[in-house]
GROMACS .gro file of C-alpha atoms in nm:
model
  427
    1UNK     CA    1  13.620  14.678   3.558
    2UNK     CA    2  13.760  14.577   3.193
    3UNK     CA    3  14.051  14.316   3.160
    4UNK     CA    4  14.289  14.395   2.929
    5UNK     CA    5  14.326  14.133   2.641
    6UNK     CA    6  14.635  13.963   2.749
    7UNK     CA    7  14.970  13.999   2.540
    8UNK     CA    8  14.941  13.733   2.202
    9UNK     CA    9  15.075  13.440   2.349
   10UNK     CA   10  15.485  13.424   2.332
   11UNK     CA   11  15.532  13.099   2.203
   12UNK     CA   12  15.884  13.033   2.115
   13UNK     CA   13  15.927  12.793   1.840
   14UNK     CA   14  16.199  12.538   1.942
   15UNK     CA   15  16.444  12.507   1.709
   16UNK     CA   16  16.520  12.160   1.523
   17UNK     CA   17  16.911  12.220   1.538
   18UNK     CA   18  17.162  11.934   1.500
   19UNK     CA   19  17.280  11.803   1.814
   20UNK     CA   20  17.672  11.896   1.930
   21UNK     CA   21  17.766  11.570   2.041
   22UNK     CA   22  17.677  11.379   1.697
   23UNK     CA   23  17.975  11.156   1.591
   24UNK     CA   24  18.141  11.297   1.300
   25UNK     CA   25  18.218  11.014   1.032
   26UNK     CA   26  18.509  10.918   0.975
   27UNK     CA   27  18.510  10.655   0.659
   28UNK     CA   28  18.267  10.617   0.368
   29UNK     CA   29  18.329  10.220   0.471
   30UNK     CA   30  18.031   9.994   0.381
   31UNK     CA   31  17.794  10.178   0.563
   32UNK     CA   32  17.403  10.215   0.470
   33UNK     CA   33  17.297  10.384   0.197
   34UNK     CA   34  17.073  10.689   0.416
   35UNK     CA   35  16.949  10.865   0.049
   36UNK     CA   36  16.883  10.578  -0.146
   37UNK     CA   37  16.671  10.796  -0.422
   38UNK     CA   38  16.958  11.050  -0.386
   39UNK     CA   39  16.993  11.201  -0.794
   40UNK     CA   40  17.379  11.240  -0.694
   41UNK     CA   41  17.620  10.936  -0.756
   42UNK     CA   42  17.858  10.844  -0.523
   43UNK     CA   43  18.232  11.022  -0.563
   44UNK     CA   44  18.531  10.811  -0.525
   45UNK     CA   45  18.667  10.916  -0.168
   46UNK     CA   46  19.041  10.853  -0.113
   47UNK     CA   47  19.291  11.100   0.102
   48UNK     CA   48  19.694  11.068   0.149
   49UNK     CA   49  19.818  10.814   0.482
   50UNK     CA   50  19.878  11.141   0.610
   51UNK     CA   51  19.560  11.363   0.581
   52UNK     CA   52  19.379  11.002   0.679
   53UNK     CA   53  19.589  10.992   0.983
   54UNK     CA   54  19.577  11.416   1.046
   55UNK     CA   55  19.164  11.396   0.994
   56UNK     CA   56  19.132  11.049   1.174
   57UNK     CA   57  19.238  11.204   1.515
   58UNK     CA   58  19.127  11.478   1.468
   59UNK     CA   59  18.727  11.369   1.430
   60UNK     CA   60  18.844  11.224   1.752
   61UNK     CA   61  18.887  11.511   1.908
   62UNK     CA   62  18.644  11.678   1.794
   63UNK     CA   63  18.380  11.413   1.951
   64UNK     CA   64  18.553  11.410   2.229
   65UNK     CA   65  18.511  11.797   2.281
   66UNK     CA   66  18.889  11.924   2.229
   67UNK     CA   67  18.859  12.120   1.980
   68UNK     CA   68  19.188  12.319   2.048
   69UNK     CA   69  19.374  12.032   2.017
   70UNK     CA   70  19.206  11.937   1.662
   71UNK     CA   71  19.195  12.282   1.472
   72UNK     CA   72  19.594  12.208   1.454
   73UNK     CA   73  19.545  11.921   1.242
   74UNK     CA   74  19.211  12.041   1.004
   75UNK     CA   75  19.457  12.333   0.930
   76UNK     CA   76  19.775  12.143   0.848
   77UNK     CA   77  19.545  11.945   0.646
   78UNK     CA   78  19.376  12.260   0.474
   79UNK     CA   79  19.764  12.380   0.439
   80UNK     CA   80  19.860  12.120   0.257
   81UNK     CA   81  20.021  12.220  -0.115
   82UNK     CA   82  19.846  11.840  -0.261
   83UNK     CA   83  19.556  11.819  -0.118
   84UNK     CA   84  19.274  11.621  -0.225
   85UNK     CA   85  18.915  11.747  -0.208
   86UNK     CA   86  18.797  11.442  -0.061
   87UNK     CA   87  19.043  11.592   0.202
   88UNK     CA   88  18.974  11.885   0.184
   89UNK     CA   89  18.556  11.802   0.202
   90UNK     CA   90  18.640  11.652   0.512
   91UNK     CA   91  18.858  11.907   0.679
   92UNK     CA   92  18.586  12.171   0.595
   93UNK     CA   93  18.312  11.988   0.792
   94UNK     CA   94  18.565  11.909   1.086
   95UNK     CA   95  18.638  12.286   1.084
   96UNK     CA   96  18.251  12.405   1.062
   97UNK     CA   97  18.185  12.179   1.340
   98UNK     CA   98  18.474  12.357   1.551
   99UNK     CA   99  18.370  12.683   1.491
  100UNK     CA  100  17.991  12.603   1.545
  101UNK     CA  101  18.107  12.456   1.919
  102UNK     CA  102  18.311  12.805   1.971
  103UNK     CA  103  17.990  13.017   1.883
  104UNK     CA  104  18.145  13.166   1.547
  105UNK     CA  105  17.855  13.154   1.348
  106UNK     CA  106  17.992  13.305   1.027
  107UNK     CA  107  18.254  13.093   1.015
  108UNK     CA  108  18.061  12.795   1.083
  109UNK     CA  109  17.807  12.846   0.826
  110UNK     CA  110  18.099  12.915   0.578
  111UNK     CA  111  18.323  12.607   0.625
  112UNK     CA  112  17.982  12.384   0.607
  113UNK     CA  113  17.890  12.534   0.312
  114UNK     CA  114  18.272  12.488   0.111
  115UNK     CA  115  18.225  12.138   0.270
  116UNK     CA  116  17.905  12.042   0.055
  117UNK     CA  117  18.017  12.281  -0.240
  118UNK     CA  118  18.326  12.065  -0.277
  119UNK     CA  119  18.115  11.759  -0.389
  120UNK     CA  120  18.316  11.504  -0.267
  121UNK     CA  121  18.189  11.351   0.058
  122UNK     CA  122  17.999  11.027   0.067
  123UNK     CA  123  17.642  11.064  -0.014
  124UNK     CA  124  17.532  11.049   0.393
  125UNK     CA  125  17.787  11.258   0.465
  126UNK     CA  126  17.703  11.488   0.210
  127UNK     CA  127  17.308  11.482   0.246
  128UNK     CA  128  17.342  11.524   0.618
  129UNK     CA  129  17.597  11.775   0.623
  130UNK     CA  130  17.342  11.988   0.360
  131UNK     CA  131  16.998  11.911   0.626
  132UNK     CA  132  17.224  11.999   0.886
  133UNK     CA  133  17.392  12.373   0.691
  134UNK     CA  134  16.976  12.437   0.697
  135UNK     CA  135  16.898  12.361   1.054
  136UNK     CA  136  17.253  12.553   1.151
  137UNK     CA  137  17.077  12.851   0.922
  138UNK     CA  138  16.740  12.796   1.075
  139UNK     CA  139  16.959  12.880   1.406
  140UNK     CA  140  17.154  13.194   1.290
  141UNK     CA  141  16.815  13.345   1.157
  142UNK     CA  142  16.884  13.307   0.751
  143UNK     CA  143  16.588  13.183   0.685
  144UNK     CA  144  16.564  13.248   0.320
  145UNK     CA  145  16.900  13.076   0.291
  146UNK     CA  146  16.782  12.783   0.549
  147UNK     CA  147  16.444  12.779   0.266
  148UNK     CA  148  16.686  12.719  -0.016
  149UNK     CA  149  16.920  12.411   0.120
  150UNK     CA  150  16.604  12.226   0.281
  151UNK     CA  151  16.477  12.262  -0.089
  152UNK     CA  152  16.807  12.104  -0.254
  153UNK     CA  153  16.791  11.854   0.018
  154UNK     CA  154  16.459  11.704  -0.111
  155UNK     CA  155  16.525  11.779  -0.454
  156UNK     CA  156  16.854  11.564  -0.446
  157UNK     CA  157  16.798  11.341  -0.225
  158UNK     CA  158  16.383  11.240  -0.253
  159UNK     CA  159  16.360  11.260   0.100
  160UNK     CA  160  16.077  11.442   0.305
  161UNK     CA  161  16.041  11.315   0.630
  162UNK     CA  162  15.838  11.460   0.964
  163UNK     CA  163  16.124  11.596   1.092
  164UNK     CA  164  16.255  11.780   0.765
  165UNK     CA  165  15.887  11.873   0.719
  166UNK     CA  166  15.838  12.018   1.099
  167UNK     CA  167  16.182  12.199   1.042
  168UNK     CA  168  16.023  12.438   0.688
  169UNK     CA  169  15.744  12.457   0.928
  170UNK     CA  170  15.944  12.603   1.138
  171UNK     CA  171  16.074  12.805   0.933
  172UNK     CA  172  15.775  12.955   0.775
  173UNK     CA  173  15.642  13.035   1.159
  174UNK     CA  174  15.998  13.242   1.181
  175UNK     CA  175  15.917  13.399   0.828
  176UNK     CA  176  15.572  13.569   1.002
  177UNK     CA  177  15.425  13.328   0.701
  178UNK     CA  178  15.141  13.150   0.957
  179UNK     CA  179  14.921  13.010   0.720
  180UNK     CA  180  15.202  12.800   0.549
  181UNK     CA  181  15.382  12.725   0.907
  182UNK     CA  182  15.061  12.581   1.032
  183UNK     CA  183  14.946  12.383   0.716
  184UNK     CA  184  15.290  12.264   0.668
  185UNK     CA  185  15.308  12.135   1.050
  186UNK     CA  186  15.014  11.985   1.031
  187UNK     CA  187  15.163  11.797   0.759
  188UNK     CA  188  15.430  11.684   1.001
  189UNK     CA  189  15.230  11.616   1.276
  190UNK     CA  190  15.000  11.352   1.066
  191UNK     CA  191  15.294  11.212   0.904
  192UNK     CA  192  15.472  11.127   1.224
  193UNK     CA  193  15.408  10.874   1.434
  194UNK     CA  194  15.518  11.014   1.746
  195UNK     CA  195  15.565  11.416   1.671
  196UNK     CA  196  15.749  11.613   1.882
  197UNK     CA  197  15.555  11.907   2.114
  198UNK     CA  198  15.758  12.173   1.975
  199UNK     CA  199  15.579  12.115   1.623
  200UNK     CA  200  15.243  12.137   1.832
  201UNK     CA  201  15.347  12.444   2.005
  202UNK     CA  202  15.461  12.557   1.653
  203UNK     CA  203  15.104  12.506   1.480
  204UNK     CA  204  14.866  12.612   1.799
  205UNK     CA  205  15.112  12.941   1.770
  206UNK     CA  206  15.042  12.989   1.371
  207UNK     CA  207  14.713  12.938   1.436
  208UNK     CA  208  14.693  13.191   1.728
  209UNK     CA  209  14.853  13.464   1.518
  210UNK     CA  210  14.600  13.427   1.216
  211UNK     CA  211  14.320  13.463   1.465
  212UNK     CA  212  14.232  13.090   1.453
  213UNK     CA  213  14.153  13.045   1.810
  214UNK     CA  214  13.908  12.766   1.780
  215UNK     CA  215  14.175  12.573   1.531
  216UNK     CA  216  14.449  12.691   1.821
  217UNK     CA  217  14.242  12.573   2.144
  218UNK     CA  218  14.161  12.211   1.966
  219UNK     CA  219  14.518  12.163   1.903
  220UNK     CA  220  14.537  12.261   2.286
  221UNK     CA  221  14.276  12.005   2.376
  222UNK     CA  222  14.429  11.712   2.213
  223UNK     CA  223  14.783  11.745   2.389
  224UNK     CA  224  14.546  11.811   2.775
  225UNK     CA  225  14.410  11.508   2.695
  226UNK     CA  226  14.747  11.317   2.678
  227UNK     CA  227  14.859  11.550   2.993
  228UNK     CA  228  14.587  11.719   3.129
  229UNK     CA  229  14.772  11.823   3.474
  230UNK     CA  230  15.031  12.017   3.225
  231UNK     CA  231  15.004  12.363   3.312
  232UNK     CA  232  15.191  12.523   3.075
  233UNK     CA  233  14.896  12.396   2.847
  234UNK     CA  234  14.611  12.479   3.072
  235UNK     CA  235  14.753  12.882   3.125
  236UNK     CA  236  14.806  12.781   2.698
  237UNK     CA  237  14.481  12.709   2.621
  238UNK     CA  238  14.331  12.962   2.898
  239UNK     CA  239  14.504  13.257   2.710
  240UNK     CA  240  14.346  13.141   2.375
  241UNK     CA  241  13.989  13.167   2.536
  242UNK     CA  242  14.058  13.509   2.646
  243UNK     CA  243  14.161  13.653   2.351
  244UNK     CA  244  13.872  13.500   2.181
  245UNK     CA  245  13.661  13.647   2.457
  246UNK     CA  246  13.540  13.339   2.581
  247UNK     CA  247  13.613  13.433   2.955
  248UNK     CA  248  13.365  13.171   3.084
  249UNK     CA  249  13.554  12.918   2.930
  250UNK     CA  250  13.862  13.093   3.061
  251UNK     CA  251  13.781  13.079   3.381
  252UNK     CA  252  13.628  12.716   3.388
  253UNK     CA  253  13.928  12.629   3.289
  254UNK     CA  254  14.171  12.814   3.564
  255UNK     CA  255  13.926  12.739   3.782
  256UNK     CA  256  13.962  12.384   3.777
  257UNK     CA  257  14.315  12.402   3.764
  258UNK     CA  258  14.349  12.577   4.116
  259UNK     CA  259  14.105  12.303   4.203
  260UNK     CA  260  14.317  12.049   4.119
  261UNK     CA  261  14.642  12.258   4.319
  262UNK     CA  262  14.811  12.338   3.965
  263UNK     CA  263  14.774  12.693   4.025
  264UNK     CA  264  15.047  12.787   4.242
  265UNK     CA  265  15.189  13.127   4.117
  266UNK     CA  266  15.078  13.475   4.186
  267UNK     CA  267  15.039  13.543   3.851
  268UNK     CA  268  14.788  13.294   3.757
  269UNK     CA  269  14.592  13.367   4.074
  270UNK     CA  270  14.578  13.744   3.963
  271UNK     CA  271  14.456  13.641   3.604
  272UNK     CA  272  14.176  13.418   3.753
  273UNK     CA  273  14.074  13.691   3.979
  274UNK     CA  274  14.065  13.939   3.691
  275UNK     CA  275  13.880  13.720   3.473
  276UNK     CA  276  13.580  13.697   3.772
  277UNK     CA  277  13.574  14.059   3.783
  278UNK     CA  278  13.588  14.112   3.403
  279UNK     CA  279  13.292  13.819   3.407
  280UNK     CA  280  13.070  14.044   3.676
  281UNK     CA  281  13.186  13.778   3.959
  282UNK     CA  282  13.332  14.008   4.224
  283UNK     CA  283  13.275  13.783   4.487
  284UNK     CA  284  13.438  13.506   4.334
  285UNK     CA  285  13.742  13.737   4.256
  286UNK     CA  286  13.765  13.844   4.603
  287UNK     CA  287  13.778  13.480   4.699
  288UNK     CA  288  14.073  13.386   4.475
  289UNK     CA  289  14.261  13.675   4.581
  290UNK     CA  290  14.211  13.618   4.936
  291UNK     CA  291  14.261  13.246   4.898
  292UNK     CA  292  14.598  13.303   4.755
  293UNK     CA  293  14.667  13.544   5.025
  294UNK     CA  294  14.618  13.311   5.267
  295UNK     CA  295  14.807  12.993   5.158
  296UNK     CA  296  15.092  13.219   5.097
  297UNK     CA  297  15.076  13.216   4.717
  298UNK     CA  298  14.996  13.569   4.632
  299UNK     CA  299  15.211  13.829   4.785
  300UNK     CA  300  14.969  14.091   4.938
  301UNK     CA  301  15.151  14.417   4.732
  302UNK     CA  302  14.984  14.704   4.539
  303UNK     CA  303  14.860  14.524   4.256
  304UNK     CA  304  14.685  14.277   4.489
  305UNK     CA  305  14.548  14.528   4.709
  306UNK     CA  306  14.464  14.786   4.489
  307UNK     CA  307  14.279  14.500   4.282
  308UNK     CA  308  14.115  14.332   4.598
  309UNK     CA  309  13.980  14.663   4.669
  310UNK     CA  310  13.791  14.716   4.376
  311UNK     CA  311  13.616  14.404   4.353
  312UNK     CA  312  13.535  14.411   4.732
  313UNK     CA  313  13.414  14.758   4.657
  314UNK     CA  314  13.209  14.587   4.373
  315UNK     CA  315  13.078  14.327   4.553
  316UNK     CA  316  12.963  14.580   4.857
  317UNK     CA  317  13.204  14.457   5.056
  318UNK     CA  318  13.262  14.805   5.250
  319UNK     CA  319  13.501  14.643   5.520
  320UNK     CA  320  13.712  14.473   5.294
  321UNK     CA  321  13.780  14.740   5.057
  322UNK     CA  322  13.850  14.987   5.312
  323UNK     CA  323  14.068  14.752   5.444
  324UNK     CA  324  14.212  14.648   5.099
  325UNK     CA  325  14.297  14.971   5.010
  326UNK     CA  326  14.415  15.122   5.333
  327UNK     CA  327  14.700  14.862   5.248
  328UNK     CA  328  14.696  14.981   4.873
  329UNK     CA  329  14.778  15.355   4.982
  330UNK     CA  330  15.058  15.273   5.199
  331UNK     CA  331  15.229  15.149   4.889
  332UNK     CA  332  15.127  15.325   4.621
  333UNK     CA  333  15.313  15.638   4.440
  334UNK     CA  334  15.037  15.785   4.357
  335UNK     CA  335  14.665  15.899   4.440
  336UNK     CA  336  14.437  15.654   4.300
  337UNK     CA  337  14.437  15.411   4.587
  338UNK     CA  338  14.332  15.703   4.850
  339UNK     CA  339  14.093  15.818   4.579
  340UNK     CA  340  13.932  15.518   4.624
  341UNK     CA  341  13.976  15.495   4.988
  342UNK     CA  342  13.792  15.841   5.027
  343UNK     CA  343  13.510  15.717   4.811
  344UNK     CA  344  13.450  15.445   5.036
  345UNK     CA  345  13.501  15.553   5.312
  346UNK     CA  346  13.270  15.881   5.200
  347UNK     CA  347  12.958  15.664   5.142
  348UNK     CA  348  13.040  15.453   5.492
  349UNK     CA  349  12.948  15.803   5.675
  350UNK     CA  350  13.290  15.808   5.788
  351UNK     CA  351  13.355  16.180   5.642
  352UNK     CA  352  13.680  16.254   5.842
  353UNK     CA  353  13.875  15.946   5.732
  354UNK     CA  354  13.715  16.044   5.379
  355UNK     CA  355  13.821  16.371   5.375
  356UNK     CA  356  14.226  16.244   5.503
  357UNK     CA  357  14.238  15.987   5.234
  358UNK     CA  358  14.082  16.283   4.920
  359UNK     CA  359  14.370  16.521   5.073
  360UNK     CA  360  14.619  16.250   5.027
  361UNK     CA  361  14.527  16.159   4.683
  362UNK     CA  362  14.552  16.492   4.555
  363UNK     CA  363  14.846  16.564   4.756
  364UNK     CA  364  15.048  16.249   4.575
  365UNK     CA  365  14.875  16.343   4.241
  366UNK     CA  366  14.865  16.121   3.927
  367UNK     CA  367  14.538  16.034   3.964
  368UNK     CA  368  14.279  15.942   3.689
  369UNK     CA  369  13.952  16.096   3.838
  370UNK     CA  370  14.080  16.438   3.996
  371UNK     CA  371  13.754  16.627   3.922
  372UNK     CA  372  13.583  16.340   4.100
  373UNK     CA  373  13.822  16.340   4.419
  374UNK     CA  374  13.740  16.744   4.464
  375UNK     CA  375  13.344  16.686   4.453
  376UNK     CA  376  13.361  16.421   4.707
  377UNK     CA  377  13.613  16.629   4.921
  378UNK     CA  378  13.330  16.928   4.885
  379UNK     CA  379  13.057  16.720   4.924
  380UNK     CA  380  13.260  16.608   5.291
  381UNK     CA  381  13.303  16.921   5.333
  382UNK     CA  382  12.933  17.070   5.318
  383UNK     CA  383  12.808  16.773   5.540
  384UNK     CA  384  13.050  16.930   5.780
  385UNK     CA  385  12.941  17.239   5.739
  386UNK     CA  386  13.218  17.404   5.610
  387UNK     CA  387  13.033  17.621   5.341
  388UNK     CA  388  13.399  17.797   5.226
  389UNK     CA  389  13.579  17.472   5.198
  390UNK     CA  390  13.296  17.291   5.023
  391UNK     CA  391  13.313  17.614   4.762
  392UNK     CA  392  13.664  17.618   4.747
  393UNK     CA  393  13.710  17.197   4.641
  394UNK     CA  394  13.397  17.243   4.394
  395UNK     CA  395  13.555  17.545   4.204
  396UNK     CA  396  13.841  17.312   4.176
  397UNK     CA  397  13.642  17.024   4.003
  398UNK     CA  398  13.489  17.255   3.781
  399UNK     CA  399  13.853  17.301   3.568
  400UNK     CA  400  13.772  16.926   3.462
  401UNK     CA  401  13.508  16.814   3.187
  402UNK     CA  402  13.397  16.508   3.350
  403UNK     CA  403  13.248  16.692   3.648
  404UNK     CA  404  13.249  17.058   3.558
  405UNK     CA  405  12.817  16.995   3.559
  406UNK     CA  406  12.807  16.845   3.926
  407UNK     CA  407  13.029  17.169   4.055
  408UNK     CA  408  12.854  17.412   3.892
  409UNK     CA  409  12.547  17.204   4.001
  410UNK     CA  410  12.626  17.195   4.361
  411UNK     CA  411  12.826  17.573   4.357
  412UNK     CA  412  12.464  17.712   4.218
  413UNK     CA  413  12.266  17.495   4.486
  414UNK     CA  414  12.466  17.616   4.792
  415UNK     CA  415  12.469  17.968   4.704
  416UNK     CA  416  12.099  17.977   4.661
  417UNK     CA  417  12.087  17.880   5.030
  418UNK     CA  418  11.992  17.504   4.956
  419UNK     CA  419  12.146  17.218   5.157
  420UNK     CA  420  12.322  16.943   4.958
  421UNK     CA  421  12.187  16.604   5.018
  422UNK     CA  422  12.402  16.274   5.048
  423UNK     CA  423  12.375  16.157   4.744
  424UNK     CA  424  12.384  15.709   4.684
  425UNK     CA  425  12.671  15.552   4.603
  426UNK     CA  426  12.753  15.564   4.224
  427UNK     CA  427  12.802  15.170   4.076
   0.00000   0.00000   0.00000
């Protein structure tokens, strides 16, 4: 039985995005200078009693999540004939920030951007509105655009910093660019004192889409070793093996999982039995199915069945994959199951069950050896003595290449008066 390589691992790269409920300044008062390398000087920031008064309450609002009642007062602000563009600055980021909370991107993106383009906001409220525009880009998908403002950040500001680093990594893992999202992370990562799992995640993905999977399963290994009950890292780091073909490792590594009781879904119980059976272990596939089975775990459908049969069948375990796939063919849609069924239940000498279960497969149809299941239903039928029928199946199998020779084989033996023999069991 081959295992098909699993899907490349569908890592999604968390986004760095500004949070919704950060406080919105409200005064340039004496607070610390943030960008003290910044190239841009600080602009003199004065507004009217009344714009101060308009824009005080309504940052209010805004924090306080009523943006309805504050759009009112960013547009009477926007609206007004003298206003200043300190003003004006401010009303822009109030009104980006509204939008953003209503999910109108465009709009969002546009009033943040007039905000910094005006030039007149304090330098922290100025420098954070800009890392912010490229994390709120970095959101809506323009990266190119998110590339550009992370790039005037730093230029204007001197500022690089894990998290501004982690967020062009980001964006270079977005871009399909893996080799610079996974040198640039790890350039967060050992800058950082504490970095975040989503920059991990973020690397151990680069590194799995350039092929990389011993880079990929270290970066793994050092977060297991921090939490090594964490699943999501173990199925992680289990995937990477497999698509490296290391299915030993794969397995040791599931395998001690369900050891531990951290295996718990159906799914991972079915991708530890499938890696036994790709690994030549059908016993120990059989096992895990049956195991899951019985604690409740796996549900016992098609899949299950179908797959329990074959690697009972493998592991000449007659009973079980009669049984297994007796189950299989009551659910299936098609003939493969039954196929199967027959063949087993051919080579246990029980040639009437055999020859129900060929009928039925053919009957349903969409099977994948159809040749074979008419040279096993002739072959039943010569045992039985039933010359005609025996004919009549092998003529059949003879319309398919992959056992045209056995028909004409058998067709030429019979009508030369010789008697077939039972023939072993193919592996």
């Amino acid at each position: 039985m081959n295992l098909p390589k699993l899907a490349r691992i569908a890592l999604c790269a968390a986004l760095l995005v500004f949070s919704s409920s950060a406080v919105l300044a409200k005064k340039s008062d004496k607070a610390e200078n943030e960008y003290p390398n910044a190239t841009r000087s600080e602009p003199k920031t004065s507004m009217s009693a009344s714009e101060s008064r308009d824009l005080s309450k309504a940052a209010d609002l805004v924090n306080d999540g009523e943006n309805d009642k504050a759009l009112p007062l960013i547009e009477k602000v926007l609206a007004g004939r003298k206003v200043g563009t300190y003003a004006q600055a401010f009303a822009q980021q109030l009104l980006g920030r509204v939008y953003w909370d209503q999910e109108q991107e465009e709009p969002a993106l546009a009033a943040t951007s007039k905000a910094i383009e005006l030039d007149a906001l304090p330098n922290n409220a100025h420098f954070g509105l800009m890392y912010q525009l490229a994390q709120m880009q970095v959101q809506t998908e323009k990266y190119a655009d998110a590339l550009k403002t992370l790039d005037r950040f730093k230029s204007e500001t001197g500022v690089e910093n894990p998290d501004q680093i982690a967020l062009l990594g980001n964006i270079y893992y977005r871009l399909e660019k893996y080799q610079e999202a996974a040198d640039t992370m790890k350039r967060a990562i050992a800058a950082s004192s504490e970095p975040k799992e989503s920059w991990n995640q973020i690397l151990m993905a680069s590194l799995f889409e350039l092929d990389q999977y011993g880079e990929a399963a270290k970066v793994i290994q050092g977060q297991l070793a921090k939490t090594p009950d964490d699943i999501k890292l173990i199925k992680q780091l289990a995937t990477v093996y497999i698509n490296d073909d290391k299915y030993p490792q794969a397995i040791e590594v599931l395998s001690k999982a369900k050891e531990k009781g951290l295996i718990t879904s159906q799914e991972d119980y079915v991708q530890l039995a499938k890696l036994y059976a790709n690994a030549e272990k059908p016993k120990e596939s059989a096992a895990t199915l049956k195991e899951g089975i019985a604690s409740g775990k796996v549900t016992p459908d098609y899949e299950v069945n179908k797959l329990l049969g074959d690697v009972c069948g493998q592991a000449e375990d007659e009973a079980c994959a009669i049984d297994a796939y007796q189950k299989a063919s009551a659910q299936s849609t098609d003939g493969n199951a039954d196929y199967q069924l027959g063949y087993m239940l051919f080579y246990a000498d029980r040639g009437a069950e055999a020859k129900v279960a060929l009928e039925r497969a053919i009957k349903k149809g969409g099977l994948r050896q159809e040749g074979e299941a008419y040279v096993i239903l002739g072959d039943v039928e010569s045992y039985s003595d039933n010359e005609a029928a025996a004919l009549a199946a092998w003529q059949k199998a003879q319309a398919f290449p992959s056992t045209k020779a056995m028909a004409d084989q058998r067709i030429k033996a019979i009508r030369s008066g010789v008697k077939l023999k039972r023939s072993s069991k193919s592996k």
